[in-house]
CSV table of C-alpha atoms and ligand atoms in Angstrom, one decimal:
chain,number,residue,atom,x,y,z
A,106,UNK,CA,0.0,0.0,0.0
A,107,UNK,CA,2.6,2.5,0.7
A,108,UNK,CA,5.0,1.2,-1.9
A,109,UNK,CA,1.9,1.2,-3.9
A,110,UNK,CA,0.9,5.0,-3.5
A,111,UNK,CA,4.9,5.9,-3.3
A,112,UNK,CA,5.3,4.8,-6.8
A,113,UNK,CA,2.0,6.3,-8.1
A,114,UNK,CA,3.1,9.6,-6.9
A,115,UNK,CA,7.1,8.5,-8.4
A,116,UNK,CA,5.3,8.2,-11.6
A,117,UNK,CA,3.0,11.3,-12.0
A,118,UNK,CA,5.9,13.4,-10.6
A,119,UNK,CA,8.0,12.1,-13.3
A,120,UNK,CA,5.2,12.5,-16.4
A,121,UNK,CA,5.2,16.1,-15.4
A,122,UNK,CA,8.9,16.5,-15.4
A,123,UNK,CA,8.8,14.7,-18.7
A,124,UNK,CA,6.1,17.1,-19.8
A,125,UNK,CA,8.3,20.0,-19.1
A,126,UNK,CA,10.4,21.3,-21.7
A,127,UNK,CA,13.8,21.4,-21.4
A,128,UNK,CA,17.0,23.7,-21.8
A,129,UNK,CA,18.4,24.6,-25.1
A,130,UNK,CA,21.0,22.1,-25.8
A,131,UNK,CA,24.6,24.4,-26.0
A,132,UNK,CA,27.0,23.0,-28.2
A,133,UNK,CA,30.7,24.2,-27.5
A,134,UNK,CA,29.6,27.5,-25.0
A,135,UNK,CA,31.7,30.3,-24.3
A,136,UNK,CA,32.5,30.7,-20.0
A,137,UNK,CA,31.2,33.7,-19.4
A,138,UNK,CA,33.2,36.6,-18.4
A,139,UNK,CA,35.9,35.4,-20.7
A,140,UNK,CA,34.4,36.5,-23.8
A,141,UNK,CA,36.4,38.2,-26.1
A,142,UNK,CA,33.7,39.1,-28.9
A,143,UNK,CA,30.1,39.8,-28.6
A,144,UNK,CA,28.3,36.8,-28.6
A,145,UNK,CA,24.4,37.2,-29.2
A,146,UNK,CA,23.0,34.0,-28.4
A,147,UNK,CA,22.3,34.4,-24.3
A,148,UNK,CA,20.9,31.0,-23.6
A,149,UNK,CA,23.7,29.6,-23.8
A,150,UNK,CA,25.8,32.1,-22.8
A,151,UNK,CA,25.3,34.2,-19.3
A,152,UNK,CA,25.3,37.2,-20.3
A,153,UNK,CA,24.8,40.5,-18.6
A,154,UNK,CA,25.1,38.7,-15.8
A,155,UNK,CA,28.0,36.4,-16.0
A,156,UNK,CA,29.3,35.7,-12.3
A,157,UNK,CA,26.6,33.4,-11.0
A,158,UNK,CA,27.4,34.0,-7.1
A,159,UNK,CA,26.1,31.3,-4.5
A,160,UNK,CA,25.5,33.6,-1.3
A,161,UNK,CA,24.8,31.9,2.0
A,162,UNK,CA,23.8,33.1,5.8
A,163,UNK,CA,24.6,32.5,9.3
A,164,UNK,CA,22.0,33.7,10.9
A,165,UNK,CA,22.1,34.1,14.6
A,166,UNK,CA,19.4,36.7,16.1
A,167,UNK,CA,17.2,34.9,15.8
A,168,UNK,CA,18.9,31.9,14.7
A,169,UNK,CA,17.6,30.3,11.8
A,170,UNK,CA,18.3,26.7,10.4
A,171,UNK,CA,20.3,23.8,11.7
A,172,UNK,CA,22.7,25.0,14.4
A,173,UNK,CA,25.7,22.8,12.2
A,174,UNK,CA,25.3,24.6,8.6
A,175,UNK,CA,24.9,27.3,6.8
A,176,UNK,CA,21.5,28.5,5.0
A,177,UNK,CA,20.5,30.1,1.5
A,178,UNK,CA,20.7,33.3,0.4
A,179,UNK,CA,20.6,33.2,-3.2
A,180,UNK,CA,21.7,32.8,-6.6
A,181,UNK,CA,23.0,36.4,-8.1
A,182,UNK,CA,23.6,36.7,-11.6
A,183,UNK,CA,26.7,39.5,-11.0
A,184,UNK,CA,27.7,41.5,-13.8
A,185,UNK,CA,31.6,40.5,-14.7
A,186,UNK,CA,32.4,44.0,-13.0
A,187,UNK,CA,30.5,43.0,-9.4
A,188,UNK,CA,27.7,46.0,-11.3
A,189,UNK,CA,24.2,43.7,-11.7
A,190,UNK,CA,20.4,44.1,-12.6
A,191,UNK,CA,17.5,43.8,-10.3
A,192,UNK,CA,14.0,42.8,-11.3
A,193,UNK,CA,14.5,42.2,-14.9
A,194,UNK,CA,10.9,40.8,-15.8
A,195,UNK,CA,8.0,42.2,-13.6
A,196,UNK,CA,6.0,39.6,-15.5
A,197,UNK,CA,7.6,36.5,-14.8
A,198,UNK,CA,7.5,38.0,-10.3
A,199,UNK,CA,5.5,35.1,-9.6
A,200,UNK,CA,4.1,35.2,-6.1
A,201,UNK,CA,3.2,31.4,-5.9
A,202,UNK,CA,6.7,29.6,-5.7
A,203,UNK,CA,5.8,26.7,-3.5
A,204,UNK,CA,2.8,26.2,-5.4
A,205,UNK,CA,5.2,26.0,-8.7
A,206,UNK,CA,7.7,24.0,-7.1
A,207,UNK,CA,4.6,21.3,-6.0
A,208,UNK,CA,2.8,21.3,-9.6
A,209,UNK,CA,5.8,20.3,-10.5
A,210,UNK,CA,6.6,17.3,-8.5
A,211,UNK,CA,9.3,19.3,-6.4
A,212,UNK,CA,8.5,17.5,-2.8
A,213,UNK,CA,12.6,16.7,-2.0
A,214,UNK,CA,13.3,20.2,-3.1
A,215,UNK,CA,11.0,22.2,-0.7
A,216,UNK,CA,11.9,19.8,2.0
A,217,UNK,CA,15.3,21.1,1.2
A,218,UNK,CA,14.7,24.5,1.3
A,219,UNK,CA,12.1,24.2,4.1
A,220,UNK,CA,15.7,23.4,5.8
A,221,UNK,CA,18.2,25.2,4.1
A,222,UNK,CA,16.6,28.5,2.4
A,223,UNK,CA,14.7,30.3,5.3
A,224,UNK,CA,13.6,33.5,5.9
A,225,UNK,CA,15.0,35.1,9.4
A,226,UNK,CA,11.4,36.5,10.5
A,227,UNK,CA,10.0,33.1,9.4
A,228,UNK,CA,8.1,34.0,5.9
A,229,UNK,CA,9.9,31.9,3.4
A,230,UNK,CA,7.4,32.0,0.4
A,231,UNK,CA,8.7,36.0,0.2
A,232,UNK,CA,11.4,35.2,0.8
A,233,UNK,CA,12.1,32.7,-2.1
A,234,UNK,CA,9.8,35.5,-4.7
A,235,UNK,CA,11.9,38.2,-3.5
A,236,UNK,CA,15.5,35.9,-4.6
A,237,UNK,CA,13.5,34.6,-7.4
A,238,UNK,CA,11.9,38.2,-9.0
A,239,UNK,CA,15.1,40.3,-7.9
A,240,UNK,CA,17.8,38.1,-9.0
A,241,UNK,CA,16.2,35.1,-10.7
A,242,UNK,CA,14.8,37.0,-13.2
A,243,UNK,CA,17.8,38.3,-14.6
A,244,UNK,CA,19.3,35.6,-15.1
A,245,UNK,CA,19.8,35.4,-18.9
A,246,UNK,CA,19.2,31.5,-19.5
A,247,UNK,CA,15.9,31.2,-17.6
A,248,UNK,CA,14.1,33.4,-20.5
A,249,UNK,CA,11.3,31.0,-21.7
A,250,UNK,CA,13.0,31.7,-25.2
A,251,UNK,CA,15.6,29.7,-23.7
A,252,UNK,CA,13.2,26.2,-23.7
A,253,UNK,CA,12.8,23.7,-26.4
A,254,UNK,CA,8.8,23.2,-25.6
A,255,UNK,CA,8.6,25.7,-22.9
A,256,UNK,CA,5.7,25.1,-20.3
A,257,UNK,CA,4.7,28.0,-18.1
A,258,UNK,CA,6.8,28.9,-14.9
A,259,UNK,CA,9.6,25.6,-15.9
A,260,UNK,CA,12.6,27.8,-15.1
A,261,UNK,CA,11.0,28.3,-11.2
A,262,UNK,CA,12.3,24.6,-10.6
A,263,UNK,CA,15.4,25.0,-12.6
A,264,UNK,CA,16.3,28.3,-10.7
A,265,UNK,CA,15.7,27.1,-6.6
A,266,UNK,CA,16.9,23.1,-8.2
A,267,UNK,CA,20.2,24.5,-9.5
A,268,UNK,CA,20.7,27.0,-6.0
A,269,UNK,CA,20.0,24.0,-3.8
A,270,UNK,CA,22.7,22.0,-5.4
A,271,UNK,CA,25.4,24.7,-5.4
A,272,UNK,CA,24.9,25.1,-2.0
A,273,UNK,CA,25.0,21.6,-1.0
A,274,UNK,CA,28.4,21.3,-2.9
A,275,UNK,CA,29.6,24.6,-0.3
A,276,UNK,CA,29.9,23.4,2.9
A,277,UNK,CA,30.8,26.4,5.1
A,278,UNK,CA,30.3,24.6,8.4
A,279,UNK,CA,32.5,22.4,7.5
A,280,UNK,CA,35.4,24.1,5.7
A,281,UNK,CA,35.7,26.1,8.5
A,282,UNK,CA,35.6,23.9,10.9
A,283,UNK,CA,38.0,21.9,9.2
A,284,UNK,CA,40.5,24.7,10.2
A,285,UNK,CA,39.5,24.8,13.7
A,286,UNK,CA,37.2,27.9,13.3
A,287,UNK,CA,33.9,27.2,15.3
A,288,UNK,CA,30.9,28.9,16.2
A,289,UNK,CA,31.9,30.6,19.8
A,290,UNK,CA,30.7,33.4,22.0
A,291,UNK,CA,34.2,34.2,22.9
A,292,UNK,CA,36.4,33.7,20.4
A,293,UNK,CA,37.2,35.6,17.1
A,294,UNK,CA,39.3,34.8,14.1
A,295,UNK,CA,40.7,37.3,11.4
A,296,UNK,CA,39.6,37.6,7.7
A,297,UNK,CA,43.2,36.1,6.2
A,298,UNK,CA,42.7,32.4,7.9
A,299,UNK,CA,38.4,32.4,7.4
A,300,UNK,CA,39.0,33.4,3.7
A,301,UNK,CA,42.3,30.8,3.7
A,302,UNK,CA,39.8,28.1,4.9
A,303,UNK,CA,37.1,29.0,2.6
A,304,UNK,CA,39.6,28.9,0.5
A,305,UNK,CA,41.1,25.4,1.0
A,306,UNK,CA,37.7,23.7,0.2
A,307,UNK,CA,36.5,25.9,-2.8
A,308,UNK,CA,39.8,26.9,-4.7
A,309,UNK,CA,38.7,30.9,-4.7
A,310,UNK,CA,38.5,33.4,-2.3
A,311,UNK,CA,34.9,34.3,-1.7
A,312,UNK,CA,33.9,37.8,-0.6
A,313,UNK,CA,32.5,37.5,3.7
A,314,UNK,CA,30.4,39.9,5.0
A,315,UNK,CA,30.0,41.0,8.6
A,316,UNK,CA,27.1,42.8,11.1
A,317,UNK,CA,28.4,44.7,14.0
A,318,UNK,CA,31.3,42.5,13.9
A,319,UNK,CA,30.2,38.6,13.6
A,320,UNK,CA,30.6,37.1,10.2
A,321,UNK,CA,27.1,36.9,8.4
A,322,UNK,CA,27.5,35.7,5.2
A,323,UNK,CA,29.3,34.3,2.8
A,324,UNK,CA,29.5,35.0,-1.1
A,325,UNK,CA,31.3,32.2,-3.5
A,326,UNK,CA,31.5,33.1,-6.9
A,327,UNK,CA,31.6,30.9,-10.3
A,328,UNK,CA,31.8,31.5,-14.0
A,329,UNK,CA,29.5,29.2,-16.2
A,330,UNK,CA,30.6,27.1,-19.2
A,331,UNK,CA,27.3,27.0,-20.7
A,332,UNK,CA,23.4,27.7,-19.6
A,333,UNK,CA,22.9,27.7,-15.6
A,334,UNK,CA,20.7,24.9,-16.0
A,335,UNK,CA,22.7,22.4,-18.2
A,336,UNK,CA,26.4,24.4,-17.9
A,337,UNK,CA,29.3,23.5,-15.7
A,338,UNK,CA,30.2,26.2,-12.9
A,339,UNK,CA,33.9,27.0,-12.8
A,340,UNK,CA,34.7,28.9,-9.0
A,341,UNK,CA,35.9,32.1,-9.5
A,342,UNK,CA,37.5,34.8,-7.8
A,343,UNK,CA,35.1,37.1,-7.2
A,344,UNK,CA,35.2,40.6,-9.5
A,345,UNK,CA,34.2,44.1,-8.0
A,346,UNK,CA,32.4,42.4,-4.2
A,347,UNK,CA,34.3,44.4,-1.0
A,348,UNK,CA,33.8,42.7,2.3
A,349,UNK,CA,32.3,44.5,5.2
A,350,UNK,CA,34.6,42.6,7.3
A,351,UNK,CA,37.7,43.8,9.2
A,352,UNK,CA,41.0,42.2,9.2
A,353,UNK,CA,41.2,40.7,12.4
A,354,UNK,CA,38.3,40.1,15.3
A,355,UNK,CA,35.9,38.7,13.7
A,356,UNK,CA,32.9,37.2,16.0
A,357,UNK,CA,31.5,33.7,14.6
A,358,UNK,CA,28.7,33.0,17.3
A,359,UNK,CA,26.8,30.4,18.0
A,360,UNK,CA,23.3,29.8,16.8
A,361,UNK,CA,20.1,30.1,19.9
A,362,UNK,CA,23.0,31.5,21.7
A,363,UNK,CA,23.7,27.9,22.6
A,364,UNK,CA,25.8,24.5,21.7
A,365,UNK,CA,26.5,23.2,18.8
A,366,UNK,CA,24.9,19.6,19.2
A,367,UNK,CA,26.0,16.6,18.8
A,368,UNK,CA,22.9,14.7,18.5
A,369,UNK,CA,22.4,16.1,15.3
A,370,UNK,CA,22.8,14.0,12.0
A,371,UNK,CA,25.3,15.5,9.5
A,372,UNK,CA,22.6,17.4,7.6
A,373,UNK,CA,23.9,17.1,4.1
A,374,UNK,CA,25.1,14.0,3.6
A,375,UNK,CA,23.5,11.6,1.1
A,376,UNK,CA,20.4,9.7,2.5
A,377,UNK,CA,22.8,6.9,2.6
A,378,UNK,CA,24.8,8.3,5.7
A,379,UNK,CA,22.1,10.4,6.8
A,380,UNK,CA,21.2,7.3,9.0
A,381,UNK,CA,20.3,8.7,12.7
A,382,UNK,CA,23.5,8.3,14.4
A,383,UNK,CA,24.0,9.4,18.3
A,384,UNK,CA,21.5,8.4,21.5
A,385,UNK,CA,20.7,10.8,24.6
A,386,UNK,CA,17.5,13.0,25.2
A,387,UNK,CA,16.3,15.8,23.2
A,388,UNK,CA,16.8,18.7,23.9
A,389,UNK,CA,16.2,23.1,23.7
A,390,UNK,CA,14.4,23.7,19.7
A,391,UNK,CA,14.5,21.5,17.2
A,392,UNK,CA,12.7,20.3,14.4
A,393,UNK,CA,11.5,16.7,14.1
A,394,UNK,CA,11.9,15.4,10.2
A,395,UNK,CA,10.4,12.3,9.2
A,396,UNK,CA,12.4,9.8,7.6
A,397,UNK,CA,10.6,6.8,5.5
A,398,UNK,CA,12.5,4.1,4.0
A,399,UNK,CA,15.4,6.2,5.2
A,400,UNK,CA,15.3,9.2,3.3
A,401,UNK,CA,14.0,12.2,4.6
A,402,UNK,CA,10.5,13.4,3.5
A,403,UNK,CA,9.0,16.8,5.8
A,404,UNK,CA,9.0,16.7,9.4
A,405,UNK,CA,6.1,17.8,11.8
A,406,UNK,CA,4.4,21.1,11.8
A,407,UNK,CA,3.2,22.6,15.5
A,408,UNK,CA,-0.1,20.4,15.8
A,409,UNK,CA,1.7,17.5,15.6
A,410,UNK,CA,0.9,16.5,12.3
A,411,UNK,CA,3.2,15.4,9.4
A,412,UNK,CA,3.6,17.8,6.1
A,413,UNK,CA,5.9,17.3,3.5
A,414,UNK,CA,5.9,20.7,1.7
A,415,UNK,CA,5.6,23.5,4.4
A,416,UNK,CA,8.2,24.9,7.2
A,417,UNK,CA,9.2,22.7,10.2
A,418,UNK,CA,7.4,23.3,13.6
A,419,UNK,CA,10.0,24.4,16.0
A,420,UNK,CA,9.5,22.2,19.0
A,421,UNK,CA,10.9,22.8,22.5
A,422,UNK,CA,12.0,19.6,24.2
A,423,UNK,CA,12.1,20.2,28.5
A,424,UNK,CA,13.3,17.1,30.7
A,425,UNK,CA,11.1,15.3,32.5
A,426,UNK,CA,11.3,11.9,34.8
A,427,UNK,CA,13.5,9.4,32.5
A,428,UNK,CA,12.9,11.4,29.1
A,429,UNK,CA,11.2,14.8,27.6
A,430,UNK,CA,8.5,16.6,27.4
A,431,UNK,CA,7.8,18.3,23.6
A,432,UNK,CA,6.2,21.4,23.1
A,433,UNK,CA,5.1,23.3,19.9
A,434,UNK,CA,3.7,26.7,19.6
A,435,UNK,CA,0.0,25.3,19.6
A,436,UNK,CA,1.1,23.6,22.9
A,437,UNK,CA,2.0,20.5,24.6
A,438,UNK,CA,2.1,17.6,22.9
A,439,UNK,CA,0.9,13.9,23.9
A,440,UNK,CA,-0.5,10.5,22.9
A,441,UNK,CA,-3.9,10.2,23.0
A,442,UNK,CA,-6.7,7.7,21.4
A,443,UNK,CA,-3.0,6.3,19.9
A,444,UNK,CA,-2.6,9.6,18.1
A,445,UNK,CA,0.2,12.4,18.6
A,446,UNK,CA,-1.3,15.5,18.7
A,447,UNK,CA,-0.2,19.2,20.4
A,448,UNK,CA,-2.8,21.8,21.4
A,449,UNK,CA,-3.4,23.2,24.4
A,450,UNK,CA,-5.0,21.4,26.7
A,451,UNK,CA,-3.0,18.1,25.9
A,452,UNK,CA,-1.8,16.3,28.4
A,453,UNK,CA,2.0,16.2,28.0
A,454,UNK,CA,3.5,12.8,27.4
A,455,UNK,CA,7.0,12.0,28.2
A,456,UNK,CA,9.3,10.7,25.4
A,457,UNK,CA,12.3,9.1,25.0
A,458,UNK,CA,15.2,9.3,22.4
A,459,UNK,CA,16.5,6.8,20.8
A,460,UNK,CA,19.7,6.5,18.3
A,461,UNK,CA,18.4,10.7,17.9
A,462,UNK,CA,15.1,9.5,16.7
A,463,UNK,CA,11.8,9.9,19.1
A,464,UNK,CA,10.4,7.2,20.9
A,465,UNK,CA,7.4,6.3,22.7
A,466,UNK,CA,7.3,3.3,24.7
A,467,UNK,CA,10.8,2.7,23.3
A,468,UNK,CA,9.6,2.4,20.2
A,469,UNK,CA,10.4,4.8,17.2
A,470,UNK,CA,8.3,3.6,14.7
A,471,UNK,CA,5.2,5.8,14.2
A,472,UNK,CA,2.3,5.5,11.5
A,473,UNK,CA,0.5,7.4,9.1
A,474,UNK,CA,-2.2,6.0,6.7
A,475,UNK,CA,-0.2,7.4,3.5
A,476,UNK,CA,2.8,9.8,3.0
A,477,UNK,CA,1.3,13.1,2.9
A,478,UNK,CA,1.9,15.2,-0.4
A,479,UNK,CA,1.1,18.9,-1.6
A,480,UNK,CA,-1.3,20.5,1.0
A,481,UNK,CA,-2.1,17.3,3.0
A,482,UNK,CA,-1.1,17.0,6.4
A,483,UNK,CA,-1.2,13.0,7.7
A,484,UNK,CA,-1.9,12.0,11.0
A,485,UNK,CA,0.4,10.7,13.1
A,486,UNK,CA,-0.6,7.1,14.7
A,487,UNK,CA,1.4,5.0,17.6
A,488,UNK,CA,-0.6,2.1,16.2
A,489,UNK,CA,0.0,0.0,13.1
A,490,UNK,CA,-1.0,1.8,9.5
A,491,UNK,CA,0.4,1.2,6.1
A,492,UNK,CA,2.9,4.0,6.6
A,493,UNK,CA,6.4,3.6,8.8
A,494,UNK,CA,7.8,6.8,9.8
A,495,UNK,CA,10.4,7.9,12.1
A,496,UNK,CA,11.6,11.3,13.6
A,497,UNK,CA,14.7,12.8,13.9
A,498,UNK,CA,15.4,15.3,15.7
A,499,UNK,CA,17.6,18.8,14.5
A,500,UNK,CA,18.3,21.1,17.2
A,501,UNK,CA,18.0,24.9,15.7
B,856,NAG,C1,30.8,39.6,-24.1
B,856,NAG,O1,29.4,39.3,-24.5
B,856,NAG,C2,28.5,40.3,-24.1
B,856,NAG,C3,27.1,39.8,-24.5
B,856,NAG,O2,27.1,39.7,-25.9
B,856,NAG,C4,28.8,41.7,-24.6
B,856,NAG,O3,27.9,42.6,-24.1
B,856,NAG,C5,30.2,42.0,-24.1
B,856,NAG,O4,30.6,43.3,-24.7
B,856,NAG,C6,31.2,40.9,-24.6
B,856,NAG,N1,32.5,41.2,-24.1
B,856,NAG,C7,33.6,41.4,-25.0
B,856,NAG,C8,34.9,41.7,-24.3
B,856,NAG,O5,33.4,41.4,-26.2
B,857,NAG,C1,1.4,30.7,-10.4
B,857,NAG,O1,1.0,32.1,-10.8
B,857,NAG,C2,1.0,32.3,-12.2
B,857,NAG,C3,0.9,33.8,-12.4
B,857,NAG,O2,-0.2,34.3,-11.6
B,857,NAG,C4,-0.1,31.5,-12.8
B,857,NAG,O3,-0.2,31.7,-14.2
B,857,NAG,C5,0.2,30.0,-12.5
B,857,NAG,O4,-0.9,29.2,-13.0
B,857,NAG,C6,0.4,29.8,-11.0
B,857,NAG,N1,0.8,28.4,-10.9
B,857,NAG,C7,0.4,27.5,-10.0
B,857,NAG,C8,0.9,26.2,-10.0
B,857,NAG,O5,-0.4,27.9,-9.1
């Protein structure tokens, strides 16, 4: 049954992909910036905008995303002189980017950037229109000229598809940690060995940015070799960006003013290693994602129920006798008539964790009666249904 409904949805996600057009095909492109004639054909070719720069945030107050990695910014198309457009095609500013993303089959996408790509006061739908109608619109091989059977609002998907893969290619977190620089509330670090770290791992200098003295953001720049859909990014130094760092003193804090935790998965590793690993309690804010057939697919919104295309419920876990207590902003959260629910007026259950993964009675595996998808929100059972699902927690 699950299987069953898992490949029916497989399949009509994948008619609609094949009912999409699809990008010019470039045969032998020019990398941009590096032409040395005027070259008319701009599908193939990036053109104003030829430095495609991958811009990410570590966002502390408030603190969004997991406490171990860096978030989304966006995807600039820079002209080769750091100059750029804005807001190139006020008829292509579409204000209904999730529902794009969902007519066309995007589930592991949004669950992506329902993780990675969110908004600091907590609106990412403006967020993502604002990246997509400022900066995504300029971006000179996304015209719908630029399609071979062009069907409407196609380059939405390729635009947040190709952003999310960049990113998860640039590993901040990890780059710097690598060379011992970590999150803290006391130390600081200079510009020459945060840039020689970035460094290390992407083969450029990028451009950092600081506010009121704590690195903020991060900007790695590439030249394409072709369309940004199809073409092959080459990292670039980056051409006309200043930094609003200084030279030495630089503040990297910690996000929720807290710990980095250990109970966290890596959170961009393959589904492969992405295998709960750790034990202990939950605790502070997290999010609880739900894994099936061990990939993940959504997590829980605040009453408790599971959604695969919206933002995560920030849940606060509180010890209590031999586990935790969860809470979500619609309140406490329990078992009751074998079904987890949180509202006020709940009794609050106490949990236990297990291998990071929530457990009731010891046991991990919950229920749902199908895998929710687009705008349904499943139920989520203690007793047996044709759905498994489990829940990991992510401290943010
Ligand atoms: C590169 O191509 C663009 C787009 O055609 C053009 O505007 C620019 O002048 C060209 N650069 C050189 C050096 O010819
Ligand atoms: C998104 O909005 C555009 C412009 O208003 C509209 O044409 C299109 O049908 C909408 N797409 C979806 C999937 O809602």
């Amino acid at each position: 049954m699950a299987s069953f409904s898992k490949i029916v949805l497989a399949s009509i996600a994948a008619l609609q992909v094949v009912l999409a057009g699809s990008p010019k095909t470039c045969s032998n492109p020019t990398l941009s910036c590096h032409n040395t004639t005027s070259i008319a054909d701009t599908c193939c070719f990036n053109a104003p905008g030829g430095q495609l720069v991958q811009t990410q945030f570590w966002d502390t107050s408030p603190s969004t995303g997991p406490s171990n990695s860096w978030t989304i910014h966006g995807l600039w198309p820079d002209h080769c002189d750091g100059t750029y457009d804005s807001n190139c095609d006020a008829s292509r500013a579409y204000t209904n980017i999730t529902s794009i993303l969902q007519s066309y089959g995007k589930t592991d996408l949004l669950s992506d950037m329902n993780t990675y790509w969110v908004d600091i006061n907590g609106d990412d739908e403006s967020f993502w229109e604002h990246e997509w109608s400022k900066h995504g619109t300029c971006i000179s091989t996304f015209k719908p000229s630029c399609y071979t059977g062009y069907t409407a609002q196609e380059e939405v998907p390729d635009f947040f598809q190709k952003t999310v893969d960049l990113f998860k290619t640039l590993d901040s977190y990890t780059a710097l940690a690598n060379a011992g620089i970590t999150p803290s509330s006391t130390e600081t670090y200079t510009s020459a060995a945060i840039l020689a770290a970035l460094k290390a791992s992407f083969g450029q200098n990028p451009t950092i940015q600081c506010s009121s003295g704590a690195l903020d953001e991060i900007w790695y720049s590439f030249d394409v070799l072709g369309s940004v859909q199809t073409g092959t990014f080459q990292p670039a130094a980056p051409v006309g960006q200043s930094s609003s760092c200084s030279s030495t003193g630089i503040k990297y804090l910690p996000k929720s003013g807290g710990t980095v935790t250990t109970t966290t998965s890596a959170t961009k590793t393959t589904t492969a290693t992405s295998t709960p690993t750790g034990t202990g309690s939950f605790s502070g804010s997290g999010y609880l994602n739900a894994y099936t057939g061990g990939s993940q697919d959504g997590c829980l919104i605040s009453a408790g129920t599971w959604y695969t295309t919206g933002t995560c419920a920030t849940y606060t876990a509180t010890a209590s006798g031999s586990g935790f207590t969860l809470k979500s902003s619609k309140g406490s959260c329990g078992i009751s008539s074998d079904t987890f629910t949180c509202a006020s007026g709940v009794t609050a259950t106490v949990f236990t964790a297990s291998n990071g993964l929530l457990a009731y009675n010891g046991a991990t595996t919950f229920y749902a009666t199908a895998v929710p998808s687009g705008s349904t929100q499943a139920t989520v059972y203690t007793s047996s249904q044709s759905v498994s699902v489990e829940f990991q927690w992510q401290s943010v």
